Amino acid sequence: MGFFLFILIGIVAVYELNVVLPGSMSGDGSLMYVQFIMQPLALLLIPLALYLFKFPRVSKSITNPQSYKGFRLWACVRICLLCIPIILNMFFYYIYGEEVGFFYLALILTISLFFIYPTKGRCESERNFGKDKTDQNNEVKL
């Protein structure tokens, strides 16, 4: 996630410091097509990233007690599902002359990152997803 943040800050810095002038494609007719692709893409990727660990194949891979490789892989995929469109939207925001629709999509996707950020407690609860919550004495744990 730090890598994506570095790229995002780099894009913003390049355009805000006028190293590259924004609006290089501002009069282009492709704006409508790019918006038509990015808006549904963002609306599809947010729920996909939120519910990725509930798919049977992914759930089986992340709850494997022998290794954290499966969990790390799918956690990275989950972050990439949101971070790559954030970077694309910020890039399109600047090359289309600060078209605010792309900025709002990037903002929505950034807010969504807070719901999938892999904290230690969340990682442990997601790795134990679907397991029986009883101990050796058959008492239910709360």
Short mmCIF file of C-alpha atoms in Angstrom, two decimals:
data_model
loop_
_atom_site.label_atom_id
_atom_site.label_comp_id
_atom_site.label_asym_id
_atom_site.label_seq_id
_atom_site.Cartn_x
_atom_site.Cartn_y
_atom_site.Cartn_z
CA MET A 1 0.00 0.00 0.00
CA GLY A 2 2.96 2.28 0.61
CA PHE A 3 4.08 1.73 -2.98
CA PHE A 4 0.70 2.90 -4.31
CA LEU A 5 0.74 5.87 -1.97
CA PHE A 6 4.20 6.81 -3.25
CA ILE A 7 2.99 6.68 -6.87
CA LEU A 8 -0.11 8.70 -6.02
CA ILE A 9 1.89 11.41 -4.27
CA GLY A 10 4.29 11.42 -7.21
CA ILE A 11 1.47 12.01 -9.73
CA VAL A 12 -0.01 14.79 -7.64
CA ALA A 13 3.40 16.42 -7.09
CA VAL A 14 4.31 16.34 -10.79
CA TYR A 15 1.10 18.09 -11.81
CA GLU A 16 0.77 20.47 -8.86
CA LEU A 17 4.38 21.68 -9.17
CA ASN A 18 3.74 22.32 -12.89
CA VAL A 19 6.44 19.94 -14.02
CA VAL A 20 3.79 18.68 -16.44
CA LEU A 21 0.85 20.93 -17.20
CA PRO A 22 -2.61 19.47 -16.54
CA GLY A 23 -5.17 19.31 -19.29
CA SER A 24 -3.14 17.75 -22.05
CA MET A 25 -6.26 15.89 -23.25
CA SER A 26 -8.89 18.41 -22.14
CA GLY A 27 -10.48 18.91 -25.57
CA ASP A 28 -10.33 15.25 -26.55
CA GLY A 29 -13.56 13.37 -27.21
CA SER A 30 -12.34 10.33 -25.29
CA LEU A 31 -13.35 11.84 -21.92
CA MET A 32 -16.85 10.40 -22.14
CA TYR A 33 -15.54 6.91 -22.91
CA VAL A 34 -12.99 6.95 -20.12
CA GLN A 35 -15.61 8.11 -17.63
CA PHE A 36 -17.99 5.45 -18.92
CA ILE A 37 -15.36 2.80 -18.16
CA MET A 38 -14.04 4.15 -14.83
CA GLN A 39 -17.38 4.78 -13.11
CA PRO A 40 -18.81 1.24 -13.41
CA LEU A 41 -15.35 -0.17 -12.76
CA ALA A 42 -15.17 1.65 -9.44
CA LEU A 43 -18.71 0.61 -8.56
CA LEU A 44 -17.86 -3.03 -9.26
CA LEU A 45 -14.45 -3.14 -7.61
CA ILE A 46 -15.52 -1.74 -4.24
CA PRO A 47 -17.95 -4.58 -3.39
CA LEU A 48 -15.57 -7.11 -4.93
CA ALA A 49 -12.75 -5.95 -2.66
CA LEU A 50 -15.01 -5.90 0.39
CA TYR A 51 -16.41 -9.41 -0.16
CA LEU A 52 -13.35 -11.04 -1.74
CA PHE A 53 -12.61 -13.19 1.30
CA LYS A 54 -16.11 -14.66 1.29
CA PHE A 55 -15.68 -16.44 -2.06
CA PRO A 56 -15.18 -20.18 -1.44
CA ARG A 57 -11.84 -20.54 -3.26
CA VAL A 58 -10.37 -17.48 -1.58
CA SER A 59 -11.77 -18.39 1.83
CA LYS A 60 -10.22 -21.85 1.61
CA SER A 61 -6.87 -20.32 0.69
CA ILE A 62 -6.77 -17.76 3.51
CA THR A 63 -7.94 -20.07 6.30
CA ASN A 64 -5.17 -22.61 5.64
CA PRO A 65 -3.41 -22.88 9.02
CA GLN A 66 -0.07 -23.99 7.53
CA SER A 67 0.84 -20.81 5.71
CA TYR A 68 0.24 -17.10 5.53
CA LYS A 69 1.18 -17.02 1.83
CA GLY A 70 -2.39 -17.43 0.65
CA PHE A 71 -3.61 -14.74 2.99
CA ARG A 72 -0.85 -12.32 1.97
CA LEU A 73 -1.53 -12.94 -1.70
CA TRP A 74 -5.26 -12.29 -1.45
CA ALA A 75 -4.75 -9.31 0.87
CA CYS A 76 -2.45 -7.77 -1.77
CA VAL A 77 -4.99 -8.51 -4.50
CA ARG A 78 -7.65 -6.86 -2.38
CA ILE A 79 -5.58 -3.70 -1.92
CA CYS A 80 -4.64 -3.62 -5.62
CA LEU A 81 -8.31 -3.83 -6.59
CA LEU A 82 -8.78 -0.38 -5.06
CA CYS A 83 -5.35 1.26 -5.33
CA ILE A 84 -4.85 0.80 -9.07
CA PRO A 85 -8.15 2.56 -9.95
CA ILE A 86 -7.26 5.33 -7.48
CA ILE A 87 -4.03 5.98 -9.33
CA LEU A 88 -5.74 5.81 -12.72
CA ASN A 89 -8.48 8.21 -11.61
CA MET A 90 -5.96 10.73 -10.30
CA PHE A 91 -3.98 10.46 -13.53
CA PHE A 92 -7.13 10.99 -15.61
CA TYR A 93 -8.12 13.87 -13.33
CA TYR A 94 -5.00 15.75 -14.33
CA ILE A 95 -4.69 14.82 -18.00
CA TYR A 96 -8.31 15.76 -18.71
CA GLY A 97 -7.90 19.21 -17.20
CA GLU A 98 -8.93 18.58 -13.62
CA GLU A 99 -12.21 16.89 -14.46
CA VAL A 100 -13.73 16.53 -10.97
CA GLY A 101 -15.57 13.28 -11.71
CA PHE A 102 -12.29 11.40 -11.64
CA PHE A 103 -11.27 13.09 -8.39
CA TYR A 104 -14.53 12.07 -6.73
CA LEU A 105 -14.09 8.47 -7.87
CA ALA A 106 -10.56 8.45 -6.45
CA LEU A 107 -11.89 9.89 -3.19
CA ILE A 108 -14.62 7.23 -2.93
CA LEU A 109 -12.11 4.47 -3.59
CA THR A 110 -9.72 5.95 -1.01
CA ILE A 111 -12.45 5.98 1.62
CA SER A 112 -13.16 2.34 0.75
CA LEU A 113 -9.54 1.47 1.59
CA PHE A 114 -10.26 2.08 5.27
CA PHE A 115 -12.71 -0.83 5.23
CA ILE A 116 -10.17 -3.34 3.94
CA TYR A 117 -6.94 -2.08 5.50
CA PRO A 118 -5.24 -5.18 6.97
CA THR A 119 -4.80 -4.47 10.67
CA LYS A 120 -3.56 -7.30 12.90
CA GLY A 121 -6.96 -7.89 14.51
CA ARG A 122 -8.76 -7.90 11.18
CA CYS A 123 -6.21 -10.30 9.71
CA GLU A 124 -6.66 -12.74 12.57
CA SER A 125 -10.45 -12.58 12.41
CA GLU A 126 -10.45 -13.05 8.62
CA ARG A 127 -8.09 -16.02 8.86
CA ASN A 128 -10.46 -17.60 11.41
CA PHE A 129 -13.50 -16.89 9.21
CA GLY A 130 -15.75 -19.93 9.00
CA LYS A 131 -13.94 -21.95 11.65
CA ASP A 132 -15.73 -23.47 14.61
CA LYS A 133 -15.65 -21.09 17.57
CA THR A 134 -15.59 -23.76 20.28
CA ASP A 135 -12.65 -24.82 22.39
CA GLN A 136 -11.65 -28.32 23.56
CA ASN A 137 -14.35 -28.31 26.28
CA ASN A 138 -17.06 -27.59 23.65
CA GLU A 139 -17.72 -24.20 25.20
CA VAL A 140 -18.65 -21.41 22.84
CA LYS A 141 -16.14 -18.58 22.81
CA LEU A 142 -17.37 -15.00 22.65
#
